[in-house]
mmCIF file with all atom_site columns, C-alpha atoms in Angstrom:
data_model
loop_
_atom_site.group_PDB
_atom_site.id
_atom_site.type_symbol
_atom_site.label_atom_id
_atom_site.label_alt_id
_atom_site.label_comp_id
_atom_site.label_asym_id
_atom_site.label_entity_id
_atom_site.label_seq_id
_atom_site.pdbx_PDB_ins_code
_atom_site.Cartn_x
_atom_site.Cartn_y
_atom_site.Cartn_z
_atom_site.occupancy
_atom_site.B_iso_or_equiv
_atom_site.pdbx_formal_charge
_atom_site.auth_seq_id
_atom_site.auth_comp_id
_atom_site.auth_asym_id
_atom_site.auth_atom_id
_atom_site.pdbx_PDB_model_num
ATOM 1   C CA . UNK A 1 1   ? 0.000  0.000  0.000   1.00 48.00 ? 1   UNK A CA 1
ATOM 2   C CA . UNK A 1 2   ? 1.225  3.347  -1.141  1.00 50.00 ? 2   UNK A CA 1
ATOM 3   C CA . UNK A 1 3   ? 1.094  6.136  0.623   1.00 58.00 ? 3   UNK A CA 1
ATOM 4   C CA . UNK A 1 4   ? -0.443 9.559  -0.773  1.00 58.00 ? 4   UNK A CA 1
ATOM 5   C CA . UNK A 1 5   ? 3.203  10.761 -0.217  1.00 60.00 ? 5   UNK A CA 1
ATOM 6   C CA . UNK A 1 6   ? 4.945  8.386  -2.198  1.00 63.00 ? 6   UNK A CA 1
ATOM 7   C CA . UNK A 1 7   ? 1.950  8.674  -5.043  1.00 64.00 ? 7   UNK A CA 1
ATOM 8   C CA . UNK A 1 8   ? 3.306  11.922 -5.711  1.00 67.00 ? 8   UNK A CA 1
ATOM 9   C CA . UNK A 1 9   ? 7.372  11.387 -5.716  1.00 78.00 ? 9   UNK A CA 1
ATOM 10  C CA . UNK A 1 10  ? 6.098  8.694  -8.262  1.00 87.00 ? 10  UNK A CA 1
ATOM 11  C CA . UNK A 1 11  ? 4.350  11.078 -10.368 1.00 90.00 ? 11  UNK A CA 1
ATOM 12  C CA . UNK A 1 12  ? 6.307  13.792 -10.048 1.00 91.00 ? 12  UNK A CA 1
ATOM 13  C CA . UNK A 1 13  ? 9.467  11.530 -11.433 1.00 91.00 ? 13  UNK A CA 1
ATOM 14  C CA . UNK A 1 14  ? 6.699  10.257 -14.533 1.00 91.00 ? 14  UNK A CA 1
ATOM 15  C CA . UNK A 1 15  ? 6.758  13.782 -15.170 1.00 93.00 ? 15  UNK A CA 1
ATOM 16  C CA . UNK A 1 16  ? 10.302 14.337 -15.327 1.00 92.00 ? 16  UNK A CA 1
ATOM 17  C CA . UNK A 1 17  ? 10.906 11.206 -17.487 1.00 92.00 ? 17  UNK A CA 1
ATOM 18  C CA . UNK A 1 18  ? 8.815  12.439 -19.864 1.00 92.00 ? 18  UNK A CA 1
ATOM 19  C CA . UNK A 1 19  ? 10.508 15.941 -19.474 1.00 91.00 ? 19  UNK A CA 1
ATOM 20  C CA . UNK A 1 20  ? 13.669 14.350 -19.954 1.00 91.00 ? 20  UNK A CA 1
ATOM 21  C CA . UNK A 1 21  ? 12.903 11.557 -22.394 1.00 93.00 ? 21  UNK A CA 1
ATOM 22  C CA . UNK A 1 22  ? 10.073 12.999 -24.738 1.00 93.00 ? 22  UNK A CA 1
ATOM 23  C CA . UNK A 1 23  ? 10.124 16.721 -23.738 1.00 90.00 ? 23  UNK A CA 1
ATOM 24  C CA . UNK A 1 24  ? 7.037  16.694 -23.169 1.00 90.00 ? 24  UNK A CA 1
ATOM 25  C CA . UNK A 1 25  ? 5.514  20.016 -22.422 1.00 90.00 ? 25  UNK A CA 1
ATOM 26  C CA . UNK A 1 26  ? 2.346  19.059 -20.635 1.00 93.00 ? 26  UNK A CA 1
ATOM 27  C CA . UNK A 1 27  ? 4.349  16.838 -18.003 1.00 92.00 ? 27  UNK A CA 1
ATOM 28  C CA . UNK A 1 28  ? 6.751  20.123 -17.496 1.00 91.00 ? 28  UNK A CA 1
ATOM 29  C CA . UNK A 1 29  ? 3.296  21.817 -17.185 1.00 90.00 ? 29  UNK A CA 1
ATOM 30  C CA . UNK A 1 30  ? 2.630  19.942 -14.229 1.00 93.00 ? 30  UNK A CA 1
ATOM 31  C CA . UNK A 1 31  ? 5.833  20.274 -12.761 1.00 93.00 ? 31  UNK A CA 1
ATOM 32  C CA . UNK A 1 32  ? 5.786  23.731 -13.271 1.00 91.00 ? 32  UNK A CA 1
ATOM 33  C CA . UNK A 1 33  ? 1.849  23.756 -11.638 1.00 92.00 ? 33  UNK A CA 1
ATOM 34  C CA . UNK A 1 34  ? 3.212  21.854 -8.422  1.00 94.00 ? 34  UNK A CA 1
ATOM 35  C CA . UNK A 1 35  ? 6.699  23.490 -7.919  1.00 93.00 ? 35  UNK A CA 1
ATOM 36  C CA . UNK A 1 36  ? 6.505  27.102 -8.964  1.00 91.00 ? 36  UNK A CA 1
ATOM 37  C CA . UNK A 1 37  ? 4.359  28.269 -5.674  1.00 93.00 ? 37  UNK A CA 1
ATOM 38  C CA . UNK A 1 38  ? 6.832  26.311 -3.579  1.00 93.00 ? 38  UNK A CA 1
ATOM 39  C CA . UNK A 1 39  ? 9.546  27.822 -5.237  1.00 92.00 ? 39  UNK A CA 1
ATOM 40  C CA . UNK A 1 40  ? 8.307  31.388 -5.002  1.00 90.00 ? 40  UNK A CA 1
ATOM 41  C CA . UNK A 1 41  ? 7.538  30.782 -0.892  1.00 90.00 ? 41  UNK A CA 1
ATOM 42  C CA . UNK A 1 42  ? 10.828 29.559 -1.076  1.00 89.00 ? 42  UNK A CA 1
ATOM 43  C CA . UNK A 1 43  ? 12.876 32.395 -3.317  1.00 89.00 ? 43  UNK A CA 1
ATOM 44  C CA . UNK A 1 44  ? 11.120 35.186 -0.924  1.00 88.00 ? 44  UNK A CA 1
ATOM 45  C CA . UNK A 1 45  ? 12.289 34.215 2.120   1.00 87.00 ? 45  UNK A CA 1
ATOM 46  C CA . UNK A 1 46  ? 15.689 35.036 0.533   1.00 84.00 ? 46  UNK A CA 1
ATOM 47  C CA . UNK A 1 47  ? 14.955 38.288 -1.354  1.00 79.00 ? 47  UNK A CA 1
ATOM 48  C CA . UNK A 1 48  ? 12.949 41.108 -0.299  1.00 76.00 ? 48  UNK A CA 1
ATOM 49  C CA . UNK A 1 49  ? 12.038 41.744 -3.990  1.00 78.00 ? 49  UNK A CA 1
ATOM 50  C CA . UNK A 1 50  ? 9.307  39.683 -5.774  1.00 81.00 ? 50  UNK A CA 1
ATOM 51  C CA . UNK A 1 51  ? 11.260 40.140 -9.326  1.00 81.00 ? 51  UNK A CA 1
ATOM 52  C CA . UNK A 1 52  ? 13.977 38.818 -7.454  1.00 83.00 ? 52  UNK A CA 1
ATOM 53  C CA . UNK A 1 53  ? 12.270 35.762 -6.725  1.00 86.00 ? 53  UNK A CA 1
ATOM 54  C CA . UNK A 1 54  ? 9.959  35.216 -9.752  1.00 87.00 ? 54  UNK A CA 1
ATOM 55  C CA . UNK A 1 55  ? 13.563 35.278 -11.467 1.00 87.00 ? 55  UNK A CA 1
ATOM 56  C CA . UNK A 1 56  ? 14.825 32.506 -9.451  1.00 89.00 ? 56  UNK A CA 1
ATOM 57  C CA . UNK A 1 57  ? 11.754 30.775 -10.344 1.00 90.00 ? 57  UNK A CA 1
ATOM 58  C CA . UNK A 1 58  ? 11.844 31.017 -13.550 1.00 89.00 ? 58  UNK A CA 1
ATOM 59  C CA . UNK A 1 59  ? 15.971 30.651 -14.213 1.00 88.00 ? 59  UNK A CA 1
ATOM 60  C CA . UNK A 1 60  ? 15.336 27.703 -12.033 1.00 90.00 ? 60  UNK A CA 1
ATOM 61  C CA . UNK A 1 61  ? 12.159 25.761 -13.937 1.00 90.00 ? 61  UNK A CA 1
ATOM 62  C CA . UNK A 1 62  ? 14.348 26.678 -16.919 1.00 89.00 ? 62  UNK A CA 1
ATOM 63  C CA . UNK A 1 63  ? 17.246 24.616 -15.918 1.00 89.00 ? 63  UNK A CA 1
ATOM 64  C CA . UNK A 1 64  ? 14.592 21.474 -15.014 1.00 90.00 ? 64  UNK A CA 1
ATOM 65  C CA . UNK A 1 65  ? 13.548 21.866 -18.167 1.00 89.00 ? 65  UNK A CA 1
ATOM 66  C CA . UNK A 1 66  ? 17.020 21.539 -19.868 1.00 89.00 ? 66  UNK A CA 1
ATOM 67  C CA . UNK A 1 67  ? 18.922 19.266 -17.810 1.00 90.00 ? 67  UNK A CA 1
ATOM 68  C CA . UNK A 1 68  ? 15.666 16.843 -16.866 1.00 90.00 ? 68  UNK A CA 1
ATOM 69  C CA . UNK A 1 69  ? 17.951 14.097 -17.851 1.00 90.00 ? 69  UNK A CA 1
ATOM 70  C CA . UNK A 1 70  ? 20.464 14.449 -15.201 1.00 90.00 ? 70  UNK A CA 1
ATOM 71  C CA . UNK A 1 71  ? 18.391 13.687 -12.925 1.00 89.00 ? 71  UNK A CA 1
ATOM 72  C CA . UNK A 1 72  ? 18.404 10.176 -11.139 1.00 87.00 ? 72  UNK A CA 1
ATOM 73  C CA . UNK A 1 73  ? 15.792 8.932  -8.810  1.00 83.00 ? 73  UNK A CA 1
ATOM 74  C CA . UNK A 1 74  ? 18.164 6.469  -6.566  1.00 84.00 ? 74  UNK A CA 1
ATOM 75  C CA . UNK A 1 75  ? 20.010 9.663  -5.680  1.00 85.00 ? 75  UNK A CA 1
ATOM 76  C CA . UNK A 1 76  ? 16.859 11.700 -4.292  1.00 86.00 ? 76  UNK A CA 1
ATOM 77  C CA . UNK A 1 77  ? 13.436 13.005 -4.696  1.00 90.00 ? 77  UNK A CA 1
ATOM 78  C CA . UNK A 1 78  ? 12.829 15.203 -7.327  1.00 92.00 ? 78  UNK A CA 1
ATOM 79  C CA . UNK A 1 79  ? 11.340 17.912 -5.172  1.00 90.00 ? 79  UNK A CA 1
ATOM 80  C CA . UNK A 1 80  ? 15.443 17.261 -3.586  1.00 91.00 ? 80  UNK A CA 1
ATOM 81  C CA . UNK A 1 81  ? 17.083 17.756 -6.977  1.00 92.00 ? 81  UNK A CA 1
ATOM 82  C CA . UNK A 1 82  ? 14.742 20.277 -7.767  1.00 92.00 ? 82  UNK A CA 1
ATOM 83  C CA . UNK A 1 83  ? 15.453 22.821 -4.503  1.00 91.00 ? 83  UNK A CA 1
ATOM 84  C CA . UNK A 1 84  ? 18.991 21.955 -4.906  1.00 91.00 ? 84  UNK A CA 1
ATOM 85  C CA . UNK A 1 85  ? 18.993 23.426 -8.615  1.00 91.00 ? 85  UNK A CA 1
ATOM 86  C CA . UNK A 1 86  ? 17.225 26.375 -6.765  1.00 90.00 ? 86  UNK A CA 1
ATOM 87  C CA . UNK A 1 87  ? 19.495 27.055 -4.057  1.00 91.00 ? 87  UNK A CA 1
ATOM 88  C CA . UNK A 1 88  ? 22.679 27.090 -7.243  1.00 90.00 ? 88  UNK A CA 1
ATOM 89  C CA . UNK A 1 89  ? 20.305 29.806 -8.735  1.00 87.00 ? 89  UNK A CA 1
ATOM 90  C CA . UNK A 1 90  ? 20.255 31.932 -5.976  1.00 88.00 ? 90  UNK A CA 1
ATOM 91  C CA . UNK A 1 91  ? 23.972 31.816 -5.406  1.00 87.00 ? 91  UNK A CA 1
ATOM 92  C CA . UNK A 1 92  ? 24.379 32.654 -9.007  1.00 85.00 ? 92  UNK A CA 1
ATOM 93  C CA . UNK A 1 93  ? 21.647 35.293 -8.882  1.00 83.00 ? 93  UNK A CA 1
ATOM 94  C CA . UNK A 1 94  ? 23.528 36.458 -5.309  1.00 82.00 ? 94  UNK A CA 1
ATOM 95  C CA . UNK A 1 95  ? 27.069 36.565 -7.325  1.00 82.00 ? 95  UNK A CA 1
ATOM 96  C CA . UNK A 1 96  ? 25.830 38.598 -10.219 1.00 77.00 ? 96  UNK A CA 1
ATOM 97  C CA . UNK A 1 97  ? 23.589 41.366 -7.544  1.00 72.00 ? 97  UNK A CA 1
ATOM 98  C CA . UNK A 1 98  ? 26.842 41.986 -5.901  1.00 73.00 ? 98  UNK A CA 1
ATOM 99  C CA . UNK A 1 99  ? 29.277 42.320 -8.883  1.00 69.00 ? 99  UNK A CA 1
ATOM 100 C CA . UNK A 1 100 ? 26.805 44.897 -9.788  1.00 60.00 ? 100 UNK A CA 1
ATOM 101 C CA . UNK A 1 101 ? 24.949 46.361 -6.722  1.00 50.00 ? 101 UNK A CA 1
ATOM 102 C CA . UNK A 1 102 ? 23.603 49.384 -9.117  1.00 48.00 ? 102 UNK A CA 1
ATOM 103 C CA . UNK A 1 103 ? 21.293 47.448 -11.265 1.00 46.00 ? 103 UNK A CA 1
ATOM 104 C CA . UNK A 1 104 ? 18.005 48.382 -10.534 1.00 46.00 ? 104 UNK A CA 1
ATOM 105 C CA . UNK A 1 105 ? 15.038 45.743 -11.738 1.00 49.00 ? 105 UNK A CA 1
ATOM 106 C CA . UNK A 1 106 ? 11.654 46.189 -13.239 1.00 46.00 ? 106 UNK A CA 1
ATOM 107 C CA . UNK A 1 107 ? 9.663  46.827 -9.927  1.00 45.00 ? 107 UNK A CA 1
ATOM 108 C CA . UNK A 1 108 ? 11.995 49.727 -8.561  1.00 43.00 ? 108 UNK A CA 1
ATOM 109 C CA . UNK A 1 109 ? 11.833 51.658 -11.909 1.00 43.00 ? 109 UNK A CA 1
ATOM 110 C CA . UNK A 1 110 ? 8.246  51.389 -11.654 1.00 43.00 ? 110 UNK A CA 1
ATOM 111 C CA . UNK A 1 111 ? 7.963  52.562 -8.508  1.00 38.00 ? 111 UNK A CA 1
ATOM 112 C CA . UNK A 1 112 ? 9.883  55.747 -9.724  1.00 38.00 ? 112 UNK A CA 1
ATOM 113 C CA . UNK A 1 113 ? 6.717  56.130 -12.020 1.00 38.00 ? 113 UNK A CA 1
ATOM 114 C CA . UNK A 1 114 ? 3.649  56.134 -9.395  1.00 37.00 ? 114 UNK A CA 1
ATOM 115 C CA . UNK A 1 115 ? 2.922  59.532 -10.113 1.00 37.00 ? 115 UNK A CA 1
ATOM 116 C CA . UNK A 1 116 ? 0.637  60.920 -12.902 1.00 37.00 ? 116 UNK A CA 1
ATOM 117 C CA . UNK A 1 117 ? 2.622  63.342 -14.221 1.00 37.00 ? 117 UNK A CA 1
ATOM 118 C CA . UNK A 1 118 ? 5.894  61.450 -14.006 1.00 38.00 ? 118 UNK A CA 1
ATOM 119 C CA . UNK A 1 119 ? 3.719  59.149 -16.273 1.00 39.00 ? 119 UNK A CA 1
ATOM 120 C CA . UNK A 1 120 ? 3.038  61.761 -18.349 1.00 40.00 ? 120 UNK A CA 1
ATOM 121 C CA . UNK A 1 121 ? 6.336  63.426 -18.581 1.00 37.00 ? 121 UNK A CA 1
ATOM 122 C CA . UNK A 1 122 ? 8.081  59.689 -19.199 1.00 43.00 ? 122 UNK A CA 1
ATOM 123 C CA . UNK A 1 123 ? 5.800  59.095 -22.090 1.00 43.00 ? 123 UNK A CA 1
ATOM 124 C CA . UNK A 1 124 ? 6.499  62.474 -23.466 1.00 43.00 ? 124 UNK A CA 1
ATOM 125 C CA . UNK A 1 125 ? 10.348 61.864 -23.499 1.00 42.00 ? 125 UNK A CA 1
ATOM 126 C CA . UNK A 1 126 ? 9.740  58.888 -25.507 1.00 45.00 ? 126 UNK A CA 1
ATOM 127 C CA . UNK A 1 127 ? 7.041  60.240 -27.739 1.00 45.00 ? 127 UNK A CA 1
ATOM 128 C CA . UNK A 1 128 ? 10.145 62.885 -28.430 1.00 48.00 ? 128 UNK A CA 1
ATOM 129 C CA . UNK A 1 129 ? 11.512 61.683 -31.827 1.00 53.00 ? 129 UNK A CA 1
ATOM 130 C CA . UNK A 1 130 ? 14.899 61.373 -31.503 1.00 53.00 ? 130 UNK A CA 1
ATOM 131 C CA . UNK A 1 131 ? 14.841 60.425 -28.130 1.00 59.00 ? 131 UNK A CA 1
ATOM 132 C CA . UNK A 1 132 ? 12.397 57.527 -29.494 1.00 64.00 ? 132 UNK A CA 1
ATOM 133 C CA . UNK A 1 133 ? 14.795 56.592 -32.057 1.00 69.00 ? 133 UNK A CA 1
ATOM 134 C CA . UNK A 1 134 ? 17.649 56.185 -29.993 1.00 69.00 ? 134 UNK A CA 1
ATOM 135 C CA . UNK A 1 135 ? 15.956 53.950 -27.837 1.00 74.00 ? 135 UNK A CA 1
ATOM 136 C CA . UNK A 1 136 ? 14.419 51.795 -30.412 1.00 76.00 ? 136 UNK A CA 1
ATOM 137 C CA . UNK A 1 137 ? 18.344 51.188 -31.781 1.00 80.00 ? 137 UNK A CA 1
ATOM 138 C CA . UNK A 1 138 ? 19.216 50.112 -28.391 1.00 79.00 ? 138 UNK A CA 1
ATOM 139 C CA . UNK A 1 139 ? 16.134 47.722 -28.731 1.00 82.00 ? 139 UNK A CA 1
ATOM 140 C CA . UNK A 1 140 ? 17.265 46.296 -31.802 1.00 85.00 ? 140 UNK A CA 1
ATOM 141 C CA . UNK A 1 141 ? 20.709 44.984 -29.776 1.00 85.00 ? 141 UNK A CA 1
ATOM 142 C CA . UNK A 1 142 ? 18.592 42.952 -27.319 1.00 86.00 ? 142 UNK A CA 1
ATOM 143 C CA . UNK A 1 143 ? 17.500 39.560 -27.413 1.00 87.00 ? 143 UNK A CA 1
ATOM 144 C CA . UNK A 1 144 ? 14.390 38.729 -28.953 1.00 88.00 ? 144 UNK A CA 1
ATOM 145 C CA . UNK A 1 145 ? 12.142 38.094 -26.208 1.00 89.00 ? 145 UNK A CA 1
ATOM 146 C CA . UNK A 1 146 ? 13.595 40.914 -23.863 1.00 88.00 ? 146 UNK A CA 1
ATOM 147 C CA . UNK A 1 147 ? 13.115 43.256 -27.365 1.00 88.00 ? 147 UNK A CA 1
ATOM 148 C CA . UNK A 1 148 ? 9.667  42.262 -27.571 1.00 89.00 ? 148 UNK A CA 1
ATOM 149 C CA . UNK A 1 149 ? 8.818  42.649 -23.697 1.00 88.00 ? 149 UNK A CA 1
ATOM 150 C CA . UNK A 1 150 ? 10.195 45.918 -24.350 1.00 83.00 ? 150 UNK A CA 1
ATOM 151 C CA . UNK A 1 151 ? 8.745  47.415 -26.603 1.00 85.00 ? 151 UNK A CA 1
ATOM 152 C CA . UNK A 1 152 ? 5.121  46.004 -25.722 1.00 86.00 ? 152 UNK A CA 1
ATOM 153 C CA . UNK A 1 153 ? 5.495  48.427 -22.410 1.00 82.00 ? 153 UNK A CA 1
ATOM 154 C CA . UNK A 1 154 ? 7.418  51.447 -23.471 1.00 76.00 ? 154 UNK A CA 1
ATOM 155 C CA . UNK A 1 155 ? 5.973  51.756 -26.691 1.00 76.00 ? 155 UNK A CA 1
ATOM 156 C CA . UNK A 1 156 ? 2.503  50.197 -26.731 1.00 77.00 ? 156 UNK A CA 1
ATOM 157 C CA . UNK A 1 157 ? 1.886  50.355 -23.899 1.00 79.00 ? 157 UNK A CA 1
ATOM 158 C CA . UNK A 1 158 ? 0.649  47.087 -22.481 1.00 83.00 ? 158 UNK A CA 1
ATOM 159 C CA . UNK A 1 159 ? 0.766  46.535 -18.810 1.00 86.00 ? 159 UNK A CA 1
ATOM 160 C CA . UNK A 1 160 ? 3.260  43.195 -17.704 1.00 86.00 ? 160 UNK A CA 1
ATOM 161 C CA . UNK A 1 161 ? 0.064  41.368 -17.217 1.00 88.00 ? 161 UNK A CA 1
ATOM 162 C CA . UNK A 1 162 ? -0.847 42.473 -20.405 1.00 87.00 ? 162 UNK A CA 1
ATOM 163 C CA . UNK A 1 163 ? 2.403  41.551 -22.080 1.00 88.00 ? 163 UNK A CA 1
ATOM 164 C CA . UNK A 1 164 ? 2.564  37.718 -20.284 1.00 89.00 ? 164 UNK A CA 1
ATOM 165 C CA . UNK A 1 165 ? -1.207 37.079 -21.924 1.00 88.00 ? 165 UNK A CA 1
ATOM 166 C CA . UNK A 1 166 ? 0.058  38.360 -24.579 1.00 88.00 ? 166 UNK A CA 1
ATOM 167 C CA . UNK A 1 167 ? 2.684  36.203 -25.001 1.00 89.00 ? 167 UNK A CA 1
ATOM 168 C CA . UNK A 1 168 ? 1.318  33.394 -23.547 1.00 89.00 ? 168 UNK A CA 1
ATOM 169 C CA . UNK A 1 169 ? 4.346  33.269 -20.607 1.00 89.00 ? 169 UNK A CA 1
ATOM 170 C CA . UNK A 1 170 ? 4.328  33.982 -16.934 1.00 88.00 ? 170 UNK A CA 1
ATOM 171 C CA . UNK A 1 171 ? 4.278  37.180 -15.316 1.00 88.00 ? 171 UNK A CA 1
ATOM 172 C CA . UNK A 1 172 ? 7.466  36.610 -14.081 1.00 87.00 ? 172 UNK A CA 1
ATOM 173 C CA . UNK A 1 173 ? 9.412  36.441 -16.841 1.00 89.00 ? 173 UNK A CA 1
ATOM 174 C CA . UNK A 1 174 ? 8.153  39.450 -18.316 1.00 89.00 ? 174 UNK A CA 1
ATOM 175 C CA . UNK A 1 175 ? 9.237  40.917 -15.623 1.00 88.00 ? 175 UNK A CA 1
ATOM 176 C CA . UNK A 1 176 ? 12.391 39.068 -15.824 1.00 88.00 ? 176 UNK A CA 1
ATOM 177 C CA . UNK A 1 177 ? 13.054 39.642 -19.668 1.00 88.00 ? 177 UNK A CA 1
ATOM 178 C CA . UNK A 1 178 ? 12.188 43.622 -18.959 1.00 85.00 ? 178 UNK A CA 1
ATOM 179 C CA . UNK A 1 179 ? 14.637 44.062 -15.897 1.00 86.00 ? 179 UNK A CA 1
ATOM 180 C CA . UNK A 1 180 ? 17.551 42.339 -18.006 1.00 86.00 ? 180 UNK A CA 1
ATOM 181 C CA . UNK A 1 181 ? 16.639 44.724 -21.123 1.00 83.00 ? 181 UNK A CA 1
ATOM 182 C CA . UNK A 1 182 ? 16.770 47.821 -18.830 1.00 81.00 ? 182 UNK A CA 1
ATOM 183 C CA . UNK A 1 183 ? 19.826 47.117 -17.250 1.00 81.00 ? 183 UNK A CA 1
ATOM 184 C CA . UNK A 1 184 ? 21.298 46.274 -20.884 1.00 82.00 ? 184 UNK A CA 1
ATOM 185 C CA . UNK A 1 185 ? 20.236 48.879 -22.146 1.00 79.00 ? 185 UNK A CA 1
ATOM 186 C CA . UNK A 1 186 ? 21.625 50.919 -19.532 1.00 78.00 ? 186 UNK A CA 1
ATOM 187 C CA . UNK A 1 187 ? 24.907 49.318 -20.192 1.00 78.00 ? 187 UNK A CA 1
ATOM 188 C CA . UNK A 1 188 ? 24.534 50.555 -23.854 1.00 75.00 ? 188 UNK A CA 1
ATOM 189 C CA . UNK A 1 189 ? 23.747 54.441 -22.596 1.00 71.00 ? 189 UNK A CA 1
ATOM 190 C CA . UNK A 1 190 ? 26.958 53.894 -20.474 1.00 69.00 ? 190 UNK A CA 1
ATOM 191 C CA . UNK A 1 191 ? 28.987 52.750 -23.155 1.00 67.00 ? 191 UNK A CA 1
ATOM 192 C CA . UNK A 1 192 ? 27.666 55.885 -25.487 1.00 59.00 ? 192 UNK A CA 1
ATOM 193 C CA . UNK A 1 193 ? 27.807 58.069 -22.910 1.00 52.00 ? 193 UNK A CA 1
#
């Protein structure tokens, strides 16, 4: 007799064998469904940010996703492997925030923006034309889906939640894919400047 406990290690390996043998996007659906909130509960007990953690979340679903076939069920549960692949992507997250403390993500910029008339006055600097055109070339250096996330809320702007139905992806990695575009483009203005 099985226990409802060992029911789901069971099931949660089935989906990671099919993750790592077939790729198969519904069983990483289900993964993603059970682990994500535990994750998150997880990733915000360690930062005070809720990009922060989404990020985590998402950089660490990302690496289930490619390396499902290292994992090996004599070694552990997969809830084990999975929290350990976490806890790398926080040190690696933790490594990167302090070799550059000034980065700034998503949520802080936005906070900048609360205001009406800051909302106003931002969207008038970009509605400027040159301004506008500058920014769009810095765009066009960006990775696609950062680009895209981008664009959709400077320039058509679509609100995250907007841009993740949009795109059919989860809020956090919009938010992910626009902090990493700001701060590279940021890195551009630098350079320029």
């Amino acid at each position: 007799m099985t226990t409802s406990a060992e029911a789901g290690t069971e099931q949660h390996q089935h989906w990671l064998t099919a993750v790592a043998e077939r790729r198969d996007r519904r069983a990483f659906a289900e993964l993603f469904r059970y682990y994500a909130p535990r994750l998150l509960s997880h990733a915000r007990k360690h930062f005070q940010n809720d990009a922060f953690a989404e990020e985590m979340v998402q950089e660490t679903m990302t690496k289930v996703w490619l390396k499902a076939h290292l994992y090996q069920n004599h070694k552990g549960k997969v809830s084990t492997w999975l929290f350990t692949i976490a806890r790398n992507v926080r040190f690696d997250m933790l490594r990167r925030m302090q070799a550059r403390p000034e980065q700034l993500c998503a949520e802080e910029i936005y906070l900048d923006y609360e205001s009406e008339s800051d909302v106003e006055l931002d969207h008038a600097l970009v509605d400027q034309p040159i301004l506008r055109q500058q920014l769009l070339t810095y765009c066009e250096r960006l990775p696609e889906g950062q680009r895209i996330v981008l664009k959709m809320i400077y320039f058509d702007d679509f609100s995250q939640q907007e841009v993740a139905d949009a795109l059919s992806i989860p809020l956090g990695t919009v938010k992910s894919r626009l902090r990493l575009a700001l701060a590279k483009i940021r890195e551009l203005l630098d350079d320029h400047h």
